[in-house]
Amino acid sequence: MKDLPHQKPYLAVTGLSSGYGDHEVLTDISLAIDRGSFFIIAGPNGTGKTTLLKCLAGLTHPQKGSVTLDGSPLNSFNQRALARRIAFLPQSVETAFSLTVREVVLMGRAPHLGMLGFHKEKDLALAEEAMSFTDVLPLADRTLDALSGGEKQRVLISRAVCQQPEFILLDEPTSALDLAHQVRVMDLMERLKHERGMGVVMVSHDLNLAAMYADTLCLIHQGKVAALGTPSDVLEKKRLEAVYGCRLFVEKSPVAGTVHITPVPARFTTS
Ligand code: ADP
């Protein structure tokens, strides 16, 4: 894939191989993600999804190939410059739990602060606005350790919103959430895309949510792109059964008209 002049900021992965020491986890991955799109990475456990997301965040480096933002390799940006453009939410976040929600959200301004690191009026206003957008303003003076999992997740998203990046990268943000909170996080991501023009890149195991929200779905299998395209193109029964190694029942969701997948328990499978 060649880097072509592009109207919008975008992330491009070209011939990427990456891994840990001698262990190659990702092999020859190529894809492009536009700002203002919702891009979901799915696939079985241990197949390289988190590693790919970390490569997109500039935290893990290519052994071969490149990851570029607007055509410039991620390693040509310093940490602060990259943090102004890409926010990364790992699966679990170690935070100083005695901090209040407002303090945690304000941390999102760090890459934008001047030499002395003081917050200005504008930073405080952006934190209030980000808390309002993610519906955590009523929690602003509570400490993080006093919050539920769903609330904490929204606070961390709020911090990322406050960071004002072009791309927000999230690693399984809905995996510990109940159904209402899952849909709330996904709706929030959809609003970030529509109202702020952010690119949302998410690792998710939930193919049914992915089918309803993703503009582009990337299915990773054994470190390679098994399929890349719209959810309806990617979520093909035979392909999924081969990749996940289990029987699946695939139908059309009466809610969204998208593909809906149910894994079939062994007792219902013949042969
Ligand atoms: P997934 O997100 O699809 O579950 P990961 O990207 O987390 O997969 O992991 C892919 C492979 O890389 C796994 O075999 C895992 O054990 C290995 N791996 C992940 N992180 C590290 C690390 N920090 N050091 C060494 N190996 C790792």
Short mmCIF file of C-alpha atoms and ligand atoms in Angstrom, two decimals:
data_model
loop_
_atom_site.label_atom_id
_atom_site.label_comp_id
_atom_site.label_asym_id
_atom_site.label_seq_id
_atom_site.Cartn_x
_atom_site.Cartn_y
_atom_site.Cartn_z
CA MET A 1 0.00 0.00 0.00
CA LYS A 2 1.36 3.42 -0.96
CA ASP A 3 0.88 6.53 1.16
CA LEU A 4 -1.22 8.83 -1.01
CA PRO A 5 -2.04 12.45 -0.26
CA HIS A 6 -5.14 12.34 1.91
CA GLN A 7 -7.70 14.95 2.94
CA LYS A 8 -8.19 13.70 6.49
CA PRO A 9 -5.66 12.69 9.14
CA TYR A 10 -5.38 8.99 8.98
CA LEU A 11 -3.53 6.04 10.40
CA ALA A 12 -1.98 3.67 7.94
CA VAL A 13 -0.35 0.33 8.59
CA THR A 14 1.81 -0.99 5.78
CA GLY A 15 3.39 -4.44 5.72
CA LEU A 16 3.60 -4.47 9.50
CA SER A 17 5.27 -7.33 11.32
CA SER A 18 5.75 -7.00 15.06
CA GLY A 19 6.16 -9.06 18.19
CA TYR A 20 8.19 -9.62 21.31
CA GLY A 21 11.85 -10.65 20.97
CA ASP A 22 11.99 -13.58 18.57
CA HIS A 23 8.25 -14.18 18.84
CA GLU A 24 6.61 -12.68 15.76
CA VAL A 25 2.99 -11.95 16.67
CA LEU A 26 1.81 -9.92 13.68
CA THR A 27 2.77 -10.71 10.11
CA ASP A 28 2.42 -8.44 7.08
CA ILE A 29 -0.56 -6.39 8.24
CA SER A 30 -1.77 -3.57 5.98
CA LEU A 31 -4.79 -1.37 6.66
CA ALA A 32 -5.83 2.29 6.80
CA ILE A 33 -8.11 4.03 9.26
CA ASP A 34 -9.76 7.35 8.49
CA ARG A 35 -10.46 9.97 11.06
CA GLY A 36 -14.23 10.06 11.60
CA SER A 37 -14.67 6.33 11.23
CA PHE A 38 -15.35 3.52 13.68
CA PHE A 39 -12.81 0.71 13.17
CA ILE A 40 -13.14 -2.50 15.20
CA ILE A 41 -10.46 -5.17 15.55
CA ALA A 42 -11.76 -8.65 16.43
CA GLY A 43 -10.43 -12.19 16.51
CA PRO A 44 -9.68 -15.10 18.85
CA ASN A 45 -7.67 -14.75 22.05
CA GLY A 46 -3.92 -14.44 21.73
CA THR A 47 -4.07 -13.64 18.05
CA GLY A 48 -2.38 -10.21 18.22
CA LYS A 49 -5.23 -7.68 18.57
CA THR A 50 -3.74 -5.83 21.54
CA THR A 51 -0.32 -5.87 19.90
CA LEU A 52 -1.84 -4.30 16.77
CA LEU A 53 -3.60 -1.64 18.86
CA LYS A 54 -0.32 -0.86 20.66
CA CYS A 55 1.42 -0.53 17.29
CA LEU A 56 -1.30 1.93 16.26
CA ALA A 57 -0.66 3.86 19.47
CA GLY A 58 3.10 3.94 18.89
CA LEU A 59 3.72 1.91 22.05
CA THR A 60 4.95 -1.22 20.28
CA HIS A 61 7.22 -0.80 17.31
CA PRO A 62 7.21 -2.47 13.91
CA GLN A 63 9.90 -5.09 13.27
CA LYS A 64 9.04 -4.72 9.59
CA GLY A 65 6.82 -2.25 7.74
CA SER A 66 5.44 0.97 9.14
CA VAL A 67 2.63 2.70 11.02
CA THR A 68 2.07 6.27 9.88
CA LEU A 69 -0.16 9.17 10.87
CA ASP A 70 -0.84 11.45 7.93
CA GLY A 71 2.09 9.81 6.18
CA SER A 72 4.66 10.34 8.97
CA PRO A 73 5.95 7.30 10.91
CA LEU A 74 4.69 7.29 14.51
CA ASN A 75 8.27 7.16 15.81
CA SER A 76 8.92 10.55 14.19
CA PHE A 77 6.54 12.14 16.73
CA ASN A 78 7.69 12.78 20.27
CA GLN A 79 5.49 11.40 23.06
CA ARG A 80 3.68 14.68 23.72
CA ALA A 81 3.04 15.39 20.06
CA LEU A 82 1.63 11.90 19.58
CA ALA A 83 -0.55 12.19 22.71
CA ARG A 84 -2.12 15.33 21.27
CA ARG A 85 -3.29 13.27 18.32
CA ILE A 86 -3.84 9.73 19.63
CA ALA A 87 -5.41 8.70 22.95
CA PHE A 88 -4.94 5.10 24.09
CA LEU A 89 -7.08 3.33 26.69
CA PRO A 90 -5.48 0.02 27.71
CA GLN A 91 -7.48 -2.95 29.03
CA SER A 92 -6.67 -2.08 32.59
CA VAL A 93 -5.49 1.26 33.81
CA GLU A 94 -3.36 1.81 36.86
CA THR A 95 -4.43 5.14 38.25
CA ALA A 96 -3.81 6.85 41.53
CA PHE A 97 -7.22 6.02 42.93
CA SER A 98 -7.20 8.80 45.48
CA LEU A 99 -7.54 11.31 42.64
CA THR A 100 -10.93 12.82 42.00
CA VAL A 101 -12.73 12.33 38.72
CA ARG A 102 -12.04 15.98 37.79
CA GLU A 103 -8.30 15.50 38.46
CA VAL A 104 -8.19 12.32 36.36
CA VAL A 105 -10.03 13.98 33.47
CA LEU A 106 -7.73 17.03 33.65
CA MET A 107 -4.76 14.67 33.18
CA GLY A 108 -5.98 14.47 29.57
CA ARG A 109 -4.70 18.04 29.13
CA ALA A 110 -1.11 17.07 30.00
CA PRO A 111 0.14 16.87 26.39
CA HIS A 112 -1.25 20.37 25.73
CA LEU A 113 0.19 22.20 28.76
CA GLY A 114 3.04 24.70 28.61
CA MET A 115 6.51 24.28 30.11
CA LEU A 116 5.36 24.89 33.68
CA GLY A 117 2.50 22.43 33.44
CA PHE A 118 -0.17 24.81 34.75
CA HIS A 119 -3.78 24.38 33.72
CA LYS A 120 -5.38 27.44 32.17
CA GLU A 121 -9.06 28.43 32.21
CA LYS A 122 -9.43 26.77 28.83
CA ASP A 123 -8.14 23.41 30.19
CA LEU A 124 -10.54 23.54 33.13
CA ALA A 125 -13.42 24.37 30.80
CA LEU A 126 -12.48 21.50 28.46
CA ALA A 127 -12.43 19.08 31.41
CA GLU A 128 -15.93 20.20 32.47
CA GLU A 129 -17.11 19.86 28.91
CA ALA A 130 -15.58 16.38 28.53
CA MET A 131 -17.21 15.27 31.80
CA SER A 132 -20.53 16.58 30.62
CA PHE A 133 -20.17 14.85 27.24
CA THR A 134 -19.47 11.50 28.89
CA ASP A 135 -22.07 12.04 31.60
CA VAL A 136 -19.66 11.96 34.56
CA LEU A 137 -20.07 15.59 35.65
CA PRO A 138 -22.17 14.56 38.68
CA LEU A 139 -19.20 12.40 39.78
CA ALA A 140 -16.59 15.16 39.38
CA ASP A 141 -15.64 15.45 43.06
CA ARG A 142 -15.77 11.72 43.86
CA THR A 143 -12.56 9.70 43.98
CA LEU A 144 -12.04 7.05 41.35
CA ASP A 145 -11.94 4.19 43.85
CA ALA A 146 -15.53 4.97 44.87
CA LEU A 147 -16.88 4.34 41.38
CA SER A 148 -18.39 1.30 39.67
CA GLY A 149 -16.65 -0.36 36.71
CA GLY A 150 -18.97 1.36 34.21
CA GLU A 151 -18.45 4.77 35.82
CA LYS A 152 -14.66 4.32 35.88
CA GLN A 153 -14.69 3.37 32.23
CA ARG A 154 -16.63 6.54 31.37
CA VAL A 155 -14.18 8.65 33.41
CA LEU A 156 -11.24 7.22 31.46
CA ILE A 157 -13.09 7.90 28.21
CA SER A 158 -13.75 11.41 29.51
CA ARG A 159 -10.01 11.87 30.08
CA ALA A 160 -9.38 10.76 26.49
CA VAL A 161 -12.04 13.18 25.20
CA CYS A 162 -10.40 15.99 27.21
CA GLN A 163 -7.13 15.11 25.47
CA GLN A 164 -8.83 16.21 22.19
CA PRO A 165 -7.11 13.60 20.04
CA GLU A 166 -7.88 12.80 16.44
CA PHE A 167 -7.99 9.08 17.22
CA ILE A 168 -9.13 7.24 20.32
CA LEU A 169 -7.82 3.67 20.68
CA LEU A 170 -9.59 1.38 23.15
CA ASP A 171 -8.75 -2.18 24.20
CA GLU A 172 -11.92 -4.14 25.04
CA PRO A 173 -13.63 -1.23 26.81
CA THR A 174 -16.94 -3.06 27.15
CA SER A 175 -15.71 -6.48 28.32
CA ALA A 176 -16.46 -5.89 32.03
CA LEU A 177 -19.67 -3.96 31.53
CA ASP A 178 -23.32 -5.00 31.73
CA LEU A 179 -25.50 -4.74 28.62
CA ALA A 180 -26.76 -1.21 29.30
CA HIS A 181 -23.25 0.09 29.92
CA GLN A 182 -21.87 -1.71 26.87
CA VAL A 183 -24.35 0.02 24.62
CA ARG A 184 -23.74 3.32 26.39
CA VAL A 185 -19.99 3.15 25.68
CA MET A 186 -20.62 2.18 22.06
CA ASP A 187 -23.15 5.02 21.63
CA LEU A 188 -20.61 7.41 23.13
CA MET A 189 -17.99 6.26 20.61
CA GLU A 190 -20.49 6.77 17.82
CA ARG A 191 -21.09 10.34 19.06
CA LEU A 192 -17.31 10.99 19.18
CA LYS A 193 -17.17 9.94 15.57
CA HIS A 194 -20.19 11.96 14.41
CA GLU A 195 -19.96 15.06 16.61
CA ARG A 196 -16.18 15.41 16.99
CA GLY A 197 -14.99 13.71 13.83
CA MET A 198 -12.74 11.42 15.87
CA GLY A 199 -11.47 8.13 14.55
CA VAL A 200 -12.43 5.36 16.96
CA VAL A 201 -10.33 2.19 16.95
CA MET A 202 -11.50 -0.54 19.28
CA VAL A 203 -10.49 -4.11 20.08
CA SER A 204 -13.68 -6.01 20.85
CA HIS A 205 -14.76 -9.61 21.23
CA ASP A 206 -18.37 -8.69 20.71
CA LEU A 207 -19.08 -9.37 17.07
CA ASN A 208 -22.75 -8.45 17.45
CA LEU A 209 -21.92 -4.97 18.75
CA ALA A 210 -19.22 -4.69 16.09
CA ALA A 211 -21.80 -5.53 13.42
CA MET A 212 -24.02 -2.69 14.62
CA TYR A 213 -21.38 0.01 15.13
CA ALA A 214 -18.27 -0.60 13.01
CA ASP A 215 -17.74 1.11 9.69
CA THR A 216 -14.83 -1.25 9.15
CA LEU A 217 -14.15 -4.55 10.85
CA CYS A 218 -10.73 -6.18 10.85
CA LEU A 219 -10.65 -9.85 11.75
CA ILE A 220 -7.23 -10.96 12.94
CA HIS A 221 -6.33 -14.64 12.99
CA GLN A 222 -2.92 -16.01 13.94
CA GLY A 223 -1.34 -12.60 13.54
CA LYS A 224 -2.65 -11.97 10.04
CA VAL A 225 -5.61 -10.11 8.59
CA ALA A 226 -8.19 -12.84 7.96
CA ALA A 227 -10.75 -10.34 6.65
CA LEU A 228 -11.09 -6.57 6.39
CA GLY A 229 -14.17 -4.67 5.27
CA THR A 230 -17.70 -3.82 6.29
CA PRO A 231 -19.10 -6.00 9.08
CA SER A 232 -21.55 -7.67 6.69
CA ASP A 233 -18.66 -8.62 4.36
CA VAL A 234 -16.41 -9.86 7.15
CA LEU A 235 -18.91 -11.69 9.35
CA GLU A 236 -19.41 -14.63 7.07
CA LYS A 237 -20.47 -17.86 8.82
CA LYS A 238 -17.91 -20.25 7.30
CA ARG A 239 -15.06 -17.82 7.80
CA LEU A 240 -15.98 -17.21 11.44
CA GLU A 241 -16.38 -20.91 12.16
CA ALA A 242 -12.93 -21.55 10.72
CA VAL A 243 -11.31 -18.66 12.61
CA TYR A 244 -12.98 -19.32 15.97
CA GLY A 245 -13.11 -23.13 15.64
CA CYS A 246 -16.70 -23.50 16.78
CA ARG A 247 -20.20 -23.85 15.32
CA LEU A 248 -22.11 -20.63 14.93
CA PHE A 249 -25.69 -19.71 14.14
CA VAL A 250 -25.83 -16.57 12.01
CA GLU A 251 -29.02 -14.60 11.43
CA LYS A 252 -30.17 -11.07 10.73
CA SER A 253 -30.75 -8.90 13.78
CA PRO A 254 -34.37 -7.75 13.89
CA VAL A 255 -33.16 -4.55 15.61
CA ALA A 256 -30.46 -3.26 13.33
CA GLY A 257 -30.77 -5.53 10.29
CA THR A 258 -27.10 -6.42 10.87
CA VAL A 259 -25.56 -9.86 11.23
CA HIS A 260 -26.24 -11.50 14.59
CA ILE A 261 -24.07 -14.40 15.71
CA THR A 262 -24.85 -17.01 18.36
CA PRO A 263 -22.28 -19.67 19.29
CA VAL A 264 -23.91 -23.11 19.22
CA PRO A 265 -23.44 -25.23 22.38
CA ALA A 266 -21.94 -28.69 21.78
CA ARG A 267 -25.18 -30.46 22.77
CA PHE A 268 -26.98 -28.85 19.80
CA THR A 269 -24.37 -29.81 17.24
CA THR A 270 -24.76 -32.97 15.20
CA SER A 271 -21.73 -35.02 14.13
P1 ADP B 1 -4.88 -10.68 21.77
O1 ADP B 1 -5.05 -9.22 22.08
O2 ADP B 1 -5.41 -11.05 20.43
O3 ADP B 1 -5.42 -11.57 22.85
P2 ADP B 1 -2.05 -10.15 22.23
O4 ADP B 1 -1.64 -9.14 21.23
O5 ADP B 1 -2.31 -9.70 23.62
O6 ADP B 1 -3.32 -10.97 21.66
O7 ADP B 1 -0.96 -11.28 22.31
C1 ADP B 1 -0.50 -11.97 21.15
C2 ADP B 1 0.63 -12.88 21.53
O8 ADP B 1 1.72 -12.08 22.02
C3 ADP B 1 0.30 -13.87 22.63
O9 ADP B 1 0.94 -15.09 22.32
C4 ADP B 1 0.90 -13.26 23.86
O10 ADP B 1 1.27 -14.24 24.79
C5 ADP B 1 2.10 -12.53 23.32
N1 ADP B 1 2.44 -11.32 24.11
C6 ADP B 1 1.60 -10.29 24.39
N2 ADP B 1 2.23 -9.35 25.12
C7 ADP B 1 3.49 -9.80 25.33
C8 ADP B 1 4.64 -9.27 26.01
N3 ADP B 1 4.60 -8.11 26.64
N4 ADP B 1 5.77 -10.02 26.01
C9 ADP B 1 5.83 -11.21 25.36
N5 ADP B 1 4.78 -11.76 24.69
C10 ADP B 1 3.62 -11.07 24.67
#
